[in-house]
Coordinates of C-alpha atoms in Angstrom, one line a residue:
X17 CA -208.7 -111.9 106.6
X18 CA -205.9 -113.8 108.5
X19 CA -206.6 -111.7 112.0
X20 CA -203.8 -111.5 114.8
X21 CA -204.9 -110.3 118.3
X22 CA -201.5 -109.2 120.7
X23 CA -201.7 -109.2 124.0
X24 CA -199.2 -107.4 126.5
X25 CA -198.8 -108.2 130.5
X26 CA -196.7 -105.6 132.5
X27 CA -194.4 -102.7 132.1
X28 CA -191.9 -103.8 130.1
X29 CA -194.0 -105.4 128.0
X30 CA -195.8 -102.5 127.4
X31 CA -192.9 -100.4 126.8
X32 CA -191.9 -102.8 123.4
X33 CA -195.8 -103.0 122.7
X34 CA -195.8 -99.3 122.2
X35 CA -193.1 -99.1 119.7
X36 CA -194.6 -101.7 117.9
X37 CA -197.5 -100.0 117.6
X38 CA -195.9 -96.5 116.5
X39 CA -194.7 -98.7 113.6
X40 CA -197.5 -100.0 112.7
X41 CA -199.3 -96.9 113.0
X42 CA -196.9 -95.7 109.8
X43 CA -198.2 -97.9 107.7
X44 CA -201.4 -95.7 107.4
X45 CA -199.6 -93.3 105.9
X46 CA -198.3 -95.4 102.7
X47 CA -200.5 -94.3 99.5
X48 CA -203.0 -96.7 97.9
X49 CA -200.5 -97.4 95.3
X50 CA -197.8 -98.7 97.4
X51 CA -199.9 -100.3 100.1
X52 CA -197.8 -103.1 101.4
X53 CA -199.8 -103.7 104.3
X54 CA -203.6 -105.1 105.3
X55 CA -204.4 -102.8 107.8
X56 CA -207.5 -105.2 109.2
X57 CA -205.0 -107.9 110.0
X58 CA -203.7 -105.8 112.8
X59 CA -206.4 -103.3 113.4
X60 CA -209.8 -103.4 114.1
X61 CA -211.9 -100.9 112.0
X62 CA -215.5 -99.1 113.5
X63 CA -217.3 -95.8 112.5
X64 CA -218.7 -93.0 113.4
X65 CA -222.2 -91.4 112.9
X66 CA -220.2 -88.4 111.2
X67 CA -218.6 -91.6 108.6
X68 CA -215.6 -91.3 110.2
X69 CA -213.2 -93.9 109.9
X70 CA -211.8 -95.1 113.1
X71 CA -209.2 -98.3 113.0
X72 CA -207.6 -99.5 116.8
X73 CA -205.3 -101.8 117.7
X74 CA -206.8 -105.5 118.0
X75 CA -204.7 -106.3 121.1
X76 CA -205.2 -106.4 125.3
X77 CA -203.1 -104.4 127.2
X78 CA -202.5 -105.3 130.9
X79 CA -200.5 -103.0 133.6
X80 CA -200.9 -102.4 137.5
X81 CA -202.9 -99.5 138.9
X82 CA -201.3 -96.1 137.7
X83 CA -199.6 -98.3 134.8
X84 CA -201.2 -96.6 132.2
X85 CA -199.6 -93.1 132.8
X86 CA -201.4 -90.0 131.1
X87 CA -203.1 -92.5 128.2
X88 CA -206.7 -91.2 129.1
X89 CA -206.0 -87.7 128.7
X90 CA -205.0 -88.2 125.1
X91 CA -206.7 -91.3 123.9
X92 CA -209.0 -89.7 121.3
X93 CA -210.9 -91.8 119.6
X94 CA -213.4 -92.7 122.5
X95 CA -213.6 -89.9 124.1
X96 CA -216.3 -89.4 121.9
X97 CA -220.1 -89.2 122.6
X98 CA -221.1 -92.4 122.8
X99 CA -223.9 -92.1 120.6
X100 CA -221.2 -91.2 118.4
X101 CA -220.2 -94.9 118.3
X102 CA -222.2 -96.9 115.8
X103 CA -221.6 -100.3 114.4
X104 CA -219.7 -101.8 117.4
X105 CA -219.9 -105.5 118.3
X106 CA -220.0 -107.3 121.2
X107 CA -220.8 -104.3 123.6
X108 CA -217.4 -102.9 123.1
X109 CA -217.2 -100.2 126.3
X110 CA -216.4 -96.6 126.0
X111 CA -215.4 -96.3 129.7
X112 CA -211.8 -94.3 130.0
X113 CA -209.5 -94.8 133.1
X114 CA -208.7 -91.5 135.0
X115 CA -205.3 -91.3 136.7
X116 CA -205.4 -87.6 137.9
X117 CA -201.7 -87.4 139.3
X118 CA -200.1 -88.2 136.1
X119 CA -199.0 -85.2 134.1
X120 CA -199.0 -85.6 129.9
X121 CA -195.8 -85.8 129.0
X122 CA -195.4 -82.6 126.8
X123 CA -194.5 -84.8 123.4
X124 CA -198.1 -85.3 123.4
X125 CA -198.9 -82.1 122.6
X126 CA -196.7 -81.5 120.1
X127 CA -197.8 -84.8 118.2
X128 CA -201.2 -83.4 118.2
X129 CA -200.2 -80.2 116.8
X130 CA -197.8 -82.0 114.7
X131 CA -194.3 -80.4 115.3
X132 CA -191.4 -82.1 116.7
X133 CA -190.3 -82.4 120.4
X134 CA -187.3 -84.0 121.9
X135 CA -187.8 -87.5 123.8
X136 CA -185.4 -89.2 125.7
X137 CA -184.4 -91.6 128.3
X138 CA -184.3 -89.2 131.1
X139 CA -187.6 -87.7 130.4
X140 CA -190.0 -90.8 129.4
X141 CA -191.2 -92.5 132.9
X142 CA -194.0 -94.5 131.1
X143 CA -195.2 -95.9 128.1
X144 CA -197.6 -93.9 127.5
X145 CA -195.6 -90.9 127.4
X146 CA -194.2 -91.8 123.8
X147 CA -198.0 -93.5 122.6
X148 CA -198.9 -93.1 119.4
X149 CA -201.7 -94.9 119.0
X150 CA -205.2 -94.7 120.0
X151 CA -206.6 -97.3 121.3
X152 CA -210.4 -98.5 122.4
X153 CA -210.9 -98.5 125.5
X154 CA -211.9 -102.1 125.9
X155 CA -207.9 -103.0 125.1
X156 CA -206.9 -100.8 128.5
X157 CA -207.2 -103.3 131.2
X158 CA -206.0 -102.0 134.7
X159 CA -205.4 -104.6 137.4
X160 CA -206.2 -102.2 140.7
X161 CA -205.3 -105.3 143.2
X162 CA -201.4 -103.9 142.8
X163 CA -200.0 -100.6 142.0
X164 CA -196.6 -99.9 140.5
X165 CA -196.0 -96.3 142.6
X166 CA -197.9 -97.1 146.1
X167 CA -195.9 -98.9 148.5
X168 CA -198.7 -100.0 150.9
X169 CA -199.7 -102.1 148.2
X170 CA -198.1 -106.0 148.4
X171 CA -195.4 -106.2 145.3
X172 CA -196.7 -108.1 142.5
X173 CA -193.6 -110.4 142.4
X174 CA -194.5 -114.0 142.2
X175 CA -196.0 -116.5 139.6
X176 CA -198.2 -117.7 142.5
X177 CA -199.4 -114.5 142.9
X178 CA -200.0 -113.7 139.4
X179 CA -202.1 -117.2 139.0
X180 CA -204.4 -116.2 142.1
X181 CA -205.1 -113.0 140.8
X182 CA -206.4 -114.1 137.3
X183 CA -208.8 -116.5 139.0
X184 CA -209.9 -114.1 141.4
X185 CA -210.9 -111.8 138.9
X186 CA -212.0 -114.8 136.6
X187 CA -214.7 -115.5 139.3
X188 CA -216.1 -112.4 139.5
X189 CA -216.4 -111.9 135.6
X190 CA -214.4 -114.4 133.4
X191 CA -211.3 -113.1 131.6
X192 CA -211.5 -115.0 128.4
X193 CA -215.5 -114.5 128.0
X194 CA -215.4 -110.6 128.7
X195 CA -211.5 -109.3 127.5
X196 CA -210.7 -111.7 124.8
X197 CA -213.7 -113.3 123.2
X198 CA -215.1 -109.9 121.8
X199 CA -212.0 -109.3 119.6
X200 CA -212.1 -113.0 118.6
X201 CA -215.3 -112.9 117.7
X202 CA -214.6 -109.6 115.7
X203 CA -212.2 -111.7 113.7
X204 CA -213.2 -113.5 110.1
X205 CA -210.3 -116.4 110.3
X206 CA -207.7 -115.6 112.8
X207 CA -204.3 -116.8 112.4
X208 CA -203.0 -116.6 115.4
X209 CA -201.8 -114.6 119.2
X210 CA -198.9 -112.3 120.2
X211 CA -198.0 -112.2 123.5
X212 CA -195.3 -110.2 125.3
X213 CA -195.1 -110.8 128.9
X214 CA -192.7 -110.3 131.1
X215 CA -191.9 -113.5 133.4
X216 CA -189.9 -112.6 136.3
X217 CA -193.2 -111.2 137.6
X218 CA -196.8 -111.6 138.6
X219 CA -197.4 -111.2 135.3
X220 CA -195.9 -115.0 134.4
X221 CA -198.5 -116.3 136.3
X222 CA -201.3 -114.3 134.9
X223 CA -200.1 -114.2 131.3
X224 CA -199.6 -118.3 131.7
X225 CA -203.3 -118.6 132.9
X226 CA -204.5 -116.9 130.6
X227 CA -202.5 -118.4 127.6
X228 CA -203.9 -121.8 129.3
X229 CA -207.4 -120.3 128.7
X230 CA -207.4 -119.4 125.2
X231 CA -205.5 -123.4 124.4
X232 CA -208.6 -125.2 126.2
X233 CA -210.6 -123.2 124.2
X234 CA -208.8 -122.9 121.4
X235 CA -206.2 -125.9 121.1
X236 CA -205.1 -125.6 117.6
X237 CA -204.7 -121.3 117.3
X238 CA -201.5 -120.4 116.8
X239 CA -199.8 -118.8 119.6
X240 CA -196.0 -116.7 119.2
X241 CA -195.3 -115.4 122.7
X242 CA -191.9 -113.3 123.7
X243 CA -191.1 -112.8 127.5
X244 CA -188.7 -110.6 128.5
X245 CA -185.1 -112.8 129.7
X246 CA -184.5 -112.0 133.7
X247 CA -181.8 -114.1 136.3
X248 CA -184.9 -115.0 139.0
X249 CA -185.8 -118.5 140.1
X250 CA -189.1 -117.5 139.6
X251 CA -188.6 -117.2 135.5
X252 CA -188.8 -121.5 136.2
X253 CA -192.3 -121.6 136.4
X254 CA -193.4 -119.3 134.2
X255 CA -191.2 -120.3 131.2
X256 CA -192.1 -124.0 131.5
X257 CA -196.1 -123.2 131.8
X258 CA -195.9 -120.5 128.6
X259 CA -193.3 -122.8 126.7
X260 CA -196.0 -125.8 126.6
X261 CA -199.1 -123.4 125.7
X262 CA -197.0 -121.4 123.1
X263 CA -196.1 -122.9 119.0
X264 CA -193.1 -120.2 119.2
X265 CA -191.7 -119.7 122.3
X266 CA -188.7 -116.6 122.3
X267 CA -186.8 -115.2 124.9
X268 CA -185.9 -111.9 125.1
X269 CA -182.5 -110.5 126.4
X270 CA -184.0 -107.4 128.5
X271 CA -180.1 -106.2 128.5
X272 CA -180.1 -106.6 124.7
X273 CA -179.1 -103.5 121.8
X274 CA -176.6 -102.6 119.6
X275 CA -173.0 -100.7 119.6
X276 CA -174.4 -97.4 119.1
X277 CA -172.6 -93.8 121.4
X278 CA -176.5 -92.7 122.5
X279 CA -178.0 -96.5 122.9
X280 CA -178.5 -97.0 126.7
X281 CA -179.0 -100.4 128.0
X282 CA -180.1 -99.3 131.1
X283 CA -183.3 -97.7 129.5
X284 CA -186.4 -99.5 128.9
X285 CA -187.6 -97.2 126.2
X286 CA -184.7 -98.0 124.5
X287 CA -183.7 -101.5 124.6
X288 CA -187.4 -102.3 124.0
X289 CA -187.5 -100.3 120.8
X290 CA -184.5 -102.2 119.7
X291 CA -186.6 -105.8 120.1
X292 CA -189.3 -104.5 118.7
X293 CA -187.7 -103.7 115.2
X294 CA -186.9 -107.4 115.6
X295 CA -190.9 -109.1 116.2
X296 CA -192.4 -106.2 113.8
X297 CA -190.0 -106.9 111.2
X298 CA -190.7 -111.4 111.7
X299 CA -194.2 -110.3 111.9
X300 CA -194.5 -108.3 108.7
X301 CA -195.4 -111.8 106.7
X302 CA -198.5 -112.3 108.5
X303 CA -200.1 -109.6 107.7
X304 CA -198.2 -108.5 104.1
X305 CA -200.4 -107.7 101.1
X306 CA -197.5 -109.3 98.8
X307 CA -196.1 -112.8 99.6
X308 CA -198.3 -113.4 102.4
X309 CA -197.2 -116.0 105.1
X310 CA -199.5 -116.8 108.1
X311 CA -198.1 -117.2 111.5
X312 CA -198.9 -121.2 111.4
X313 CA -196.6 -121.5 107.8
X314 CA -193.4 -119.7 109.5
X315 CA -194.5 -122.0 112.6
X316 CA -194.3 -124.9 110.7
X317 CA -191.1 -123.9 108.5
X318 CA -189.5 -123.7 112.0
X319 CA -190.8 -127.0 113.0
X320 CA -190.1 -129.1 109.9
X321 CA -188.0 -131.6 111.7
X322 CA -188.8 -131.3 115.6
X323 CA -191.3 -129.9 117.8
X324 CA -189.2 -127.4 119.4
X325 CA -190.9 -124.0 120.3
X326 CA -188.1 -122.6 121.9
X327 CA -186.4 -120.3 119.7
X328 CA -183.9 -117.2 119.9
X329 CA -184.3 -114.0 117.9
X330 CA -181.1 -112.4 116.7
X331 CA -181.7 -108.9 114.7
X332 CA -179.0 -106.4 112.7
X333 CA -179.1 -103.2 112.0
X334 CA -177.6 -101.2 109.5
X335 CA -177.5 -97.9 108.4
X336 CA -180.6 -96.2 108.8
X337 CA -180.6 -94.0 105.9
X338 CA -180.2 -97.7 104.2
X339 CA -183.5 -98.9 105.7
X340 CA -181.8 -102.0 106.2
X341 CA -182.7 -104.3 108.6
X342 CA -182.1 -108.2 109.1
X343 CA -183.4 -110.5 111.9
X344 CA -183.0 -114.4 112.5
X345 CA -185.1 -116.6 114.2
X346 CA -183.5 -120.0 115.2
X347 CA -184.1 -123.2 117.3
X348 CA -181.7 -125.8 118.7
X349 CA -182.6 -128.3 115.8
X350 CA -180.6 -126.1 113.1
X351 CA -184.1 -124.8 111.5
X352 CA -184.1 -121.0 111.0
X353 CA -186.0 -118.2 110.3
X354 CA -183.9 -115.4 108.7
X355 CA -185.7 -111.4 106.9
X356 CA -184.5 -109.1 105.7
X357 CA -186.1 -105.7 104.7
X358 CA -185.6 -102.9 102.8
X359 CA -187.5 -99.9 101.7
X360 CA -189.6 -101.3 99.9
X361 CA -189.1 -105.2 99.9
X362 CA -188.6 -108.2 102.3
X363 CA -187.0 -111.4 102.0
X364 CA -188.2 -114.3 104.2
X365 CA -186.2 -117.3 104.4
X366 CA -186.4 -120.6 106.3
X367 CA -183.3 -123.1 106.2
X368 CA -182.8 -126.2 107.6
X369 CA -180.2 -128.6 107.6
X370 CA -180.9 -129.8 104.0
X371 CA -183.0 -127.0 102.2
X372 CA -184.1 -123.7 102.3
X373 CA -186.8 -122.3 101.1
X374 CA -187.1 -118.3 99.9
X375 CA -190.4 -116.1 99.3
X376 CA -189.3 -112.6 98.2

């Protein structure tokens, strides 16, 4: 298996995480015949001692106290017995994060009873209202030093702050030893990270440290990290630290979407669904039963004549009865990545100055 572990510092972040993990939650549904998709590339399977199947997202999810919404009220999977947990490595905890003031938004229960409800911008007020997913409980990481609602909290604003913080907590119990190295260790032959951060934060100063922790470690893994495109000074620091531990390096327009009457660009849940049809669609190589691509070929077919990590994501949209969808990934030395998908068929194609190369 060619793994991929994502990780996802702050709101917005998490926001455009979410979607693209409602999309890849779909792919469960495609019949054995038309399976297009390895699901353990992605996911991270366990069972039950009732042989049940259980697959959650390999990925680390960071937000600020009361970040997480209504998620433990609804997170399923582990609210199991514990005994009921067999066969998981690494001392994987079952521990579920209570946030008692935080109503579940009602589109919850009509996912679980599977009829329709109506979401929109002026309803959702957090990620996890519009979750999907279920997701072990080792992936939910609350930092409880900030909190997004409580004002007597200090803001979590600055990259200074967001590097203090990850030491702090590194000292008391290392982050790359207890949050990441259990799902790397899960992993047969990763192929790479995923990061979305957002930079004009705290969290450009944690996500940095901690990017900074996985290259000592691991200098040669393949890492694709997208941060979220803000006007602050203190974007400076961040995007020079992440830029130099990152092999793909993509800013994202926060403002960002397409000409549509009922797109707003003043909603996170929707401008973040629109990048997230963009890095699901340049991610579907890397973990595609047909044509596979790893993450360290489209890095390379980027890099064919320069070293530049700093690239810019363009994405179209057509017609959705269509299913069309096209993307381009670029860099200032002319190389480029461009997809397009269909129902059921993507294109991949890489083009430099002098050649391009197609795998269909």
């Amino acid at each position: 298996m060619k793994e991929n572990i994502v990780l996802q510092f702050g709101k917005y972040s998490n926001y455009l995480g979410t979607h693209f993990w409602n999309a890849q939650d779909t792919y469960f549904k495609q019949s054995a015949d038309e399976l297009l998709i390895d699901h353990h590339v992605m996911y991270r399977p366990s069972s039950t001692n009732r042989r049940k199947d259980i697959y959650t997202p390999r990925v680390l999810i960071y937000d600020l106290r009361n970040g997480f919404g209504s998620l433990s009220k609804y997170n399923e999977p582990y609210q199991l017995n514990s005994e009921d947990i067999e066969g998981e490595k690494n001392g994987l905890t079952t521990e579920i994060y209570e946030i008692e003031k935080y109503p579940v938004h009602p589109f919850q229960f009509s996912s679980m009873n599977s009829n329709s409800a109506i979401l929109s911008s002026e309803a959702i007020t957090s990620w996890s209202d519009y979750n999907m997913v279920k997701y072990h409980s080792h992936s939910l990481h609350q930092l409880l030093q900030y909190d997004i609602y409580d004002e007597s909290f200090s803001p979590f604003y600055t990259f200074d702050q967001g590097k203090e913080l990850f030491y702090d907590i590194s000292k008391e119990n290392d982050i790359f030893e207890s949050h990441f190295r259990p799902f790397l260790e899960e992993c047969d032959n990763i192929q790479g990270v995923t990061v979305f951060t957002e930079i004009n934060s705290g969290w450009g100063g944690f996500s940095s440290s901690f990017l900074d922790s996985i290259r000592d470690e691991i200098p040669k893994l393949c890492i694709w990290t997208f941060s979220i495109d803000t006007e602050t000074d203190n974007d400076i620091q961040a995007l020079l630290s992440i830029h130099d531990t990152s092999s793909i390096f993509s800013i994202l327009n926060k403002k960002s979407g397409y000409n549509h009457k009922k797109f707003n660009l003043n909603s996170i849940w929707h401008t973040s669904a629109f990048q997230s049809s963009a890095i699901e669609s340049l991610l579907i190589p890397c973990h595609s039963n047909v044509n596979f691509m790893s993450m360290s070929d489209l890095t390379s077919l980027m890099n064919i004549y320069s070293d530049r990590k700093m690239c810019f994501l363009k994405i179209k949209l057509e017609n959705s009865m269509l299913g069309w969808l096209g993307l381009k990934l670029e860099n200032s030395a002319e190389s480029s990545l461009e997809i397009f998908r269909g129902d059921k068929n993507q294109e991949a194609i890489s083009t430099t100055k002098n050649f391009s190369i197609s795998t269909t």
